Amino acid sequence: MDSNKVVENIYLLVIVTLVSVLQNVFFAQKVERECKNQNTRTSAFERVSCANRNCMDAYPTFLAVMWCAGLCLSQAPAAFAGIIYLVVRQKYFVGYLGQTSQSTPGYLFGKRVITFLSLMCVVGIANYLLVRFYGSDYKEYVETITQAATALLLIP
Amino acid sequence: MDSNKVVENIYLLVIVTLVSVLQNVFFAQKVERECKNQNTRTSAFERVSCANRNCMDAYPTFLAVMWCAGLCLSQAPAAFAGIIYLVVRQKYFVGYLGQTSQSTPGYLFGKRVITFLSLMCVVGIANYLLVRFYGSDYKEYVETITQAATALLLIP
Amino acid sequence: MDSNKVVENIYLLVIVTLVSVLQNVFFAQKVERECKNQNTRTSAFERVSCANRNCMDAYPTFLAVMWCAGLCLSQAPAAFAGIIYLVVRQKYFVGYLGQTSQSTPGYLFGKRVITFLSLMCVVGIANYLLVRFYGSDYKEYVETITQAATALLLIP
């Protein structure tokens, strides 16, 4: 049952990771299809390849921050923020393909979600240090506030 | 000894991760050598650079799925599947260099291994939820089946 | 308090990960600014984009090795080596931008830090296997030696 205890603390994070992997495969298949259908120097291939590359560049950062936030504070808000990030990434990818190359949506995306997850990490570590040096545990309050704050991510 | 208990559950995964890092360094050195020997716009450099990039794009996905599978279900089959993935990646990289650019082996590779590892994650989480809500633990049976199923990955 | 015990073993690693994420965002903003200010085919954009891409290619490798080293052996030296890697990466990025394209500093960087972290993993696993099969625990000695050895990384 020891192993089940580990799974208990991470299963939401694992689910979000699996969904993100599915999305990665979806992106990669788009690239593959474009790569086979057309010549490799056309604009459509370049755009889908660039969109995929930008998404992949940001992927390890996202995974690291989400897992740290989930382990340090609590997994439900972290997993929820992860889902929102995946939605933002999907929009970014589709937006990249649909528009002309002059108006592509920048290089960065999902800044708000990454910031939120980073703040969760910082708060989790601050709380741990407080417990260690002062013996006062604010984790319950912090978790409640965090769960409320995730709602702010839904604002467009 | 508490820390040794952590290591017990992950040491095979760590070994596979180390092997994959060695492989990454091998790929990177190939790129570096090609980059220094020749001019940066030749076909050989472009091909090795592209092969390396495709491998690196898929690397975080692989790491995430392998670690999730290892933590959620059991590490031995996950590590074995990881080794097979590394072999497939090596073949892909070598195949990319050897062939002409018209017949390069696509963008995706190792789909079967990634699918297998994802299924392991899903089964592990499903088992955890079964334990939590029904109290019935099928983990032993599942692990036996998983270990048998890894043999299927060896079929070319 | 169980969750705090998890945080205890990883909080230094989480802090280094957060710093590395900040650095990633800094790199990405450099790319974004260059992308907006100028045309996408100029030399400055190509150089900053290439520097960012090389850093991102190596990022999952670094994260994986640092976390493995921190979990398998001890987190303080691993986190310290991580900080040094980030400094090396910063130098690499700045050096890439400042110089002309003929003398760009290769594709690989931070080889010494990655090697050191890999060695930490190997030693940690070897120690675990020794404990398991012979019952002799050299972890304390090994940790002391590791902490001394991190000083070697400071030699330029």
PDB file of C-alpha atoms in Angstrom, chain A residues 8-151:
ATOM      1  CA  GLU A   8      -2.339   9.375  -4.126  1.00  0.00           C
ATOM      2  CA  ASN A   9      -0.206  12.527  -4.091  1.00  0.00           C
ATOM      3  CA  ILE A  10       0.487  12.629  -7.799  1.00  0.00           C
ATOM      4  CA  TYR A  11      -2.344  11.021  -9.738  1.00  0.00           C
ATOM      5  CA  LEU A  12      -3.915  14.294 -10.876  1.00  0.00           C
ATOM      6  CA  LEU A  13      -0.513  15.512 -12.037  1.00  0.00           C
ATOM      7  CA  VAL A  14       0.011  12.245 -13.910  1.00  0.00           C
ATOM      8  CA  ILE A  15      -3.356  12.630 -15.637  1.00  0.00           C
ATOM      9  CA  VAL A  16      -2.518  16.170 -16.780  1.00  0.00           C
ATOM     10  CA  THR A  17       0.887  14.946 -17.967  1.00  0.00           C
ATOM     11  CA  LEU A  18      -0.809  12.215 -19.989  1.00  0.00           C
ATOM     12  CA  VAL A  19      -3.178  14.739 -21.563  1.00  0.00           C
ATOM     13  CA  SER A  20      -0.210  16.964 -22.428  1.00  0.00           C
ATOM     14  CA  VAL A  21       1.543  13.976 -24.012  1.00  0.00           C
ATOM     15  CA  LEU A  22      -1.550  13.302 -26.110  1.00  0.00           C
ATOM     16  CA  GLN A  23      -1.471  16.940 -27.198  1.00  0.00           C
ATOM     17  CA  ASN A  24       2.229  16.639 -28.071  1.00  0.00           C
ATOM     18  CA  VAL A  25       1.466  13.617 -30.237  1.00  0.00           C
ATOM     19  CA  PHE A  26      -1.364  15.546 -31.894  1.00  0.00           C
ATOM     20  CA  PHE A  27       1.012  18.421 -32.692  1.00  0.00           C
ATOM     21  CA  ALA A  28       3.672  16.016 -33.941  1.00  0.00           C
ATOM     22  CA  GLN A  29       1.192  14.292 -36.232  1.00  0.00           C
ATOM     23  CA  LYS A  30       0.206  17.662 -37.701  1.00  0.00           C
ATOM     24  CA  VAL A  31       3.882  18.264 -38.475  1.00  0.00           C
ATOM     25  CA  GLU A  32       4.279  14.776 -39.907  1.00  0.00           C
ATOM     26  CA  ARG A  33       1.230  15.104 -42.153  1.00  0.00           C
ATOM     27  CA  GLU A  34       2.316  18.502 -43.453  1.00  0.00           C
ATOM     28  CA  CYS A  35       5.806  17.112 -43.971  1.00  0.00           C
ATOM     29  CA  LYS A  36       4.535  14.256 -46.147  1.00  0.00           C
ATOM     30  CA  ASN A  37       1.773  16.032 -48.047  1.00  0.00           C
ATOM     31  CA  GLN A  38       3.776  18.968 -49.280  1.00  0.00           C
ATOM     32  CA  ASN A  39       7.280  20.013 -50.023  1.00  0.00           C
ATOM     33  CA  THR A  40       9.340  20.881 -46.946  1.00  0.00           C
ATOM     34  CA  ARG A  41       9.930  24.501 -47.939  1.00  0.00           C
ATOM     35  CA  THR A  42       6.330  25.674 -48.206  1.00  0.00           C
ATOM     36  CA  SER A  43       4.852  28.242 -45.891  1.00  0.00           C
ATOM     37  CA  ALA A  44       2.324  25.857 -44.321  1.00  0.00           C
ATOM     38  CA  PHE A  45       5.005  23.405 -43.284  1.00  0.00           C
ATOM     39  CA  GLU A  46       7.207  26.158 -41.908  1.00  0.00           C
ATOM     40  CA  ARG A  47       4.354  27.552 -39.867  1.00  0.00           C
ATOM     41  CA  VAL A  48       3.219  24.251 -38.350  1.00  0.00           C
ATOM     42  CA  SER A  49       6.827  23.275 -37.691  1.00  0.00           C
ATOM     43  CA  CYS A  50       7.535  26.607 -36.000  1.00  0.00           C
ATOM     44  CA  ALA A  51       4.371  26.411 -33.880  1.00  0.00           C
ATOM     45  CA  ASN A  52       5.286  22.888 -32.792  1.00  0.00           C
ATOM     46  CA  ARG A  53       8.855  23.920 -31.989  1.00  0.00           C
ATOM     47  CA  ASN A  54       7.751  26.874 -29.860  1.00  0.00           C
ATOM     48  CA  CYS A  55       5.353  24.606 -27.967  1.00  0.00           C
ATOM     49  CA  MET A  56       8.055  21.979 -27.445  1.00  0.00           C
ATOM     50  CA  ASP A  57      10.566  24.603 -26.284  1.00  0.00           C
ATOM     51  CA  ALA A  58       8.234  25.614 -23.472  1.00  0.00           C
ATOM     52  CA  TYR A  59       7.169  22.073 -22.578  1.00  0.00           C
ATOM     53  CA  PRO A  60       9.932  21.066 -20.097  1.00  0.00           C
ATOM     54  CA  THR A  61       9.513  24.382 -18.293  1.00  0.00           C
ATOM     55  CA  PHE A  62       5.806  23.772 -17.931  1.00  0.00           C
ATOM     56  CA  LEU A  63       6.241  20.182 -16.737  1.00  0.00           C
ATOM     57  CA  ALA A  64       8.890  21.147 -14.179  1.00  0.00           C
ATOM     58  CA  VAL A  65       6.864  24.023 -12.731  1.00  0.00           C
ATOM     59  CA  MET A  66       3.624  22.039 -12.598  1.00  0.00           C
ATOM     60  CA  TRP A  67       5.208  19.095 -10.818  1.00  0.00           C
ATOM     61  CA  CYS A  68       7.077  21.317  -8.366  1.00  0.00           C
ATOM     62  CA  ALA A  69       3.893  23.229  -7.568  1.00  0.00           C
ATOM     63  CA  GLY A  70       1.948  20.002  -7.158  1.00  0.00           C
ATOM     64  CA  LEU A  71       4.541  18.455  -4.860  1.00  0.00           C
ATOM     65  CA  CYS A  72       5.268  21.565  -2.796  1.00  0.00           C
ATOM     66  CA  LEU A  73       1.765  22.844  -2.196  1.00  0.00           C
ATOM     67  CA  SER A  74      -1.196  20.796  -3.372  1.00  0.00           C
ATOM     68  CA  GLN A  75      -1.926  18.891  -6.507  1.00  0.00           C
ATOM     69  CA  ALA A  76      -5.516  19.869  -7.347  1.00  0.00           C
ATOM     70  CA  PRO A  77      -4.857  23.579  -8.133  1.00  0.00           C
ATOM     71  CA  ALA A  78      -1.623  22.669  -9.916  1.00  0.00           C
ATOM     72  CA  ALA A  79      -3.410  20.127 -12.101  1.00  0.00           C
ATOM     73  CA  PHE A  80      -6.193  22.617 -12.817  1.00  0.00           C
ATOM     74  CA  ALA A  81      -3.670  25.269 -13.855  1.00  0.00           C
ATOM     75  CA  GLY A  82      -1.999  22.619 -16.006  1.00  0.00           C
ATOM     76  CA  ILE A  83      -5.269  21.949 -17.826  1.00  0.00           C
ATOM     77  CA  ILE A  84      -5.703  25.676 -18.460  1.00  0.00           C
ATOM     78  CA  TYR A  85      -2.157  25.836 -19.816  1.00  0.00           C
ATOM     79  CA  LEU A  86      -2.962  23.011 -22.224  1.00  0.00           C
ATOM     80  CA  VAL A  87      -6.048  24.904 -23.436  1.00  0.00           C
ATOM     81  CA  VAL A  88      -3.946  28.056 -23.947  1.00  0.00           C
ATOM     82  CA  ARG A  89      -1.352  26.026 -25.838  1.00  0.00           C
ATOM     83  CA  GLN A  90      -4.017  24.507 -28.090  1.00  0.00           C
ATOM     84  CA  LYS A  91      -5.326  27.997 -28.886  1.00  0.00           C
ATOM     85  CA  TYR A  92      -1.775  29.206 -29.563  1.00  0.00           C
ATOM     86  CA  PHE A  93      -1.074  26.306 -31.915  1.00  0.00           C
ATOM     87  CA  VAL A  94      -4.326  26.736 -33.846  1.00  0.00           C
ATOM     88  CA  GLY A  95      -3.838  30.519 -33.957  1.00  0.00           C
ATOM     89  CA  TYR A  96      -0.344  30.036 -35.338  1.00  0.00           C
ATOM     90  CA  LEU A  97      -1.623  27.894 -38.187  1.00  0.00           C
ATOM     91  CA  GLY A  98      -4.631  29.968 -39.102  1.00  0.00           C
ATOM     92  CA  GLN A  99      -3.115  33.384 -39.370  1.00  0.00           C
ATOM     93  CA  THR A 100      -0.677  34.783 -41.870  1.00  0.00           C
ATOM     94  CA  SER A 101       2.954  34.804 -40.883  1.00  0.00           C
ATOM     95  CA  GLN A 102       2.988  38.565 -40.259  1.00  0.00           C
ATOM     96  CA  SER A 103       0.583  38.338 -37.344  1.00  0.00           C
ATOM     97  CA  THR A 104       1.817  35.187 -35.608  1.00  0.00           C
ATOM     98  CA  PRO A 105       1.198  35.257 -31.865  1.00  0.00           C
ATOM     99  CA  GLY A 106       4.743  35.860 -30.580  1.00  0.00           C
ATOM    100  CA  TYR A 107       7.060  33.306 -29.058  1.00  0.00           C
ATOM    101  CA  LEU A 108       5.834  33.248 -25.474  1.00  0.00           C
ATOM    102  CA  PHE A 109       2.428  32.053 -24.334  1.00  0.00           C
ATOM    103  CA  GLY A 110       0.748  30.959 -21.115  1.00  0.00           C
ATOM    104  CA  LYS A 111       2.772  33.482 -19.104  1.00  0.00           C
ATOM    105  CA  ARG A 112      -0.011  33.866 -16.548  1.00  0.00           C
ATOM    106  CA  VAL A 113      -0.286  30.130 -15.853  1.00  0.00           C
ATOM    107  CA  ILE A 114       3.485  29.697 -15.523  1.00  0.00           C
ATOM    108  CA  THR A 115       3.629  32.681 -13.169  1.00  0.00           C
ATOM    109  CA  PHE A 116       0.798  31.251 -11.093  1.00  0.00           C
ATOM    110  CA  LEU A 117       2.487  27.856 -10.829  1.00  0.00           C
ATOM    111  CA  SER A 118       5.817  29.486  -9.917  1.00  0.00           C
ATOM    112  CA  LEU A 119       4.082  31.473  -7.170  1.00  0.00           C
ATOM    113  CA  MET A 120       2.602  28.216  -5.875  1.00  0.00           C
ATOM    114  CA  CYS A 121       6.115  26.761  -5.613  1.00  0.00           C
ATOM    115  CA  VAL A 122       7.414  29.840  -3.816  1.00  0.00           C
ATOM    116  CA  VAL A 123       4.511  29.810  -1.369  1.00  0.00           C
ATOM    117  CA  GLY A 124       4.961  26.083  -0.743  1.00  0.00           C
ATOM    118  CA  ILE A 125       8.659  26.474   0.022  1.00  0.00           C
ATOM    119  CA  ALA A 126       8.047  29.575   2.167  1.00  0.00           C
ATOM    120  CA  ASN A 127       5.481  27.623   4.158  1.00  0.00           C
ATOM    121  CA  TYR A 128       7.926  24.735   4.592  1.00  0.00           C
ATOM    122  CA  LEU A 129      10.619  27.116   5.871  1.00  0.00           C
ATOM    123  CA  LEU A 130       8.115  28.727   8.259  1.00  0.00           C
ATOM    124  CA  VAL A 131       7.210  25.298   9.643  1.00  0.00           C
ATOM    125  CA  ARG A 132      10.859  24.398  10.012  1.00  0.00           C
ATOM    126  CA  PHE A 133      12.054  27.541  11.733  1.00  0.00           C
ATOM    127  CA  TYR A 134       8.965  28.849  13.527  1.00  0.00           C
ATOM    128  CA  GLY A 135       6.781  25.783  13.850  1.00  0.00           C
ATOM    129  CA  SER A 136       3.729  27.589  12.513  1.00  0.00           C
ATOM    130  CA  ASP A 137       1.891  25.808   9.730  1.00  0.00           C
ATOM    131  CA  TYR A 138      -0.291  27.962   7.489  1.00  0.00           C
ATOM    132  CA  LYS A 139      -0.662  25.267   4.861  1.00  0.00           C
ATOM    133  CA  GLU A 140      -4.428  24.861   5.234  1.00  0.00           C
ATOM    134  CA  TYR A 141      -5.093  28.579   4.807  1.00  0.00           C
ATOM    135  CA  VAL A 142      -2.666  28.760   1.926  1.00  0.00           C
ATOM    136  CA  GLU A 143      -4.301  25.812   0.183  1.00  0.00           C
ATOM    137  CA  THR A 144      -7.731  27.389   0.517  1.00  0.00           C
ATOM    138  CA  ILE A 145      -6.469  30.684  -0.881  1.00  0.00           C
ATOM    139  CA  THR A 146      -4.712  28.868  -3.722  1.00  0.00           C
ATOM    140  CA  GLN A 147      -7.844  26.979  -4.648  1.00  0.00           C
ATOM    141  CA  ALA A 148      -9.745  30.254  -4.736  1.00  0.00           C
ATOM    142  CA  ALA A 149      -6.989  31.920  -6.760  1.00  0.00           C
ATOM    143  CA  THR A 150      -7.093  29.296  -9.505  1.00  0.00           C
ATOM    144  CA  ALA A 151     -10.496  30.719 -10.432  1.00  0.00           C
TER     145      ALA A 151
END
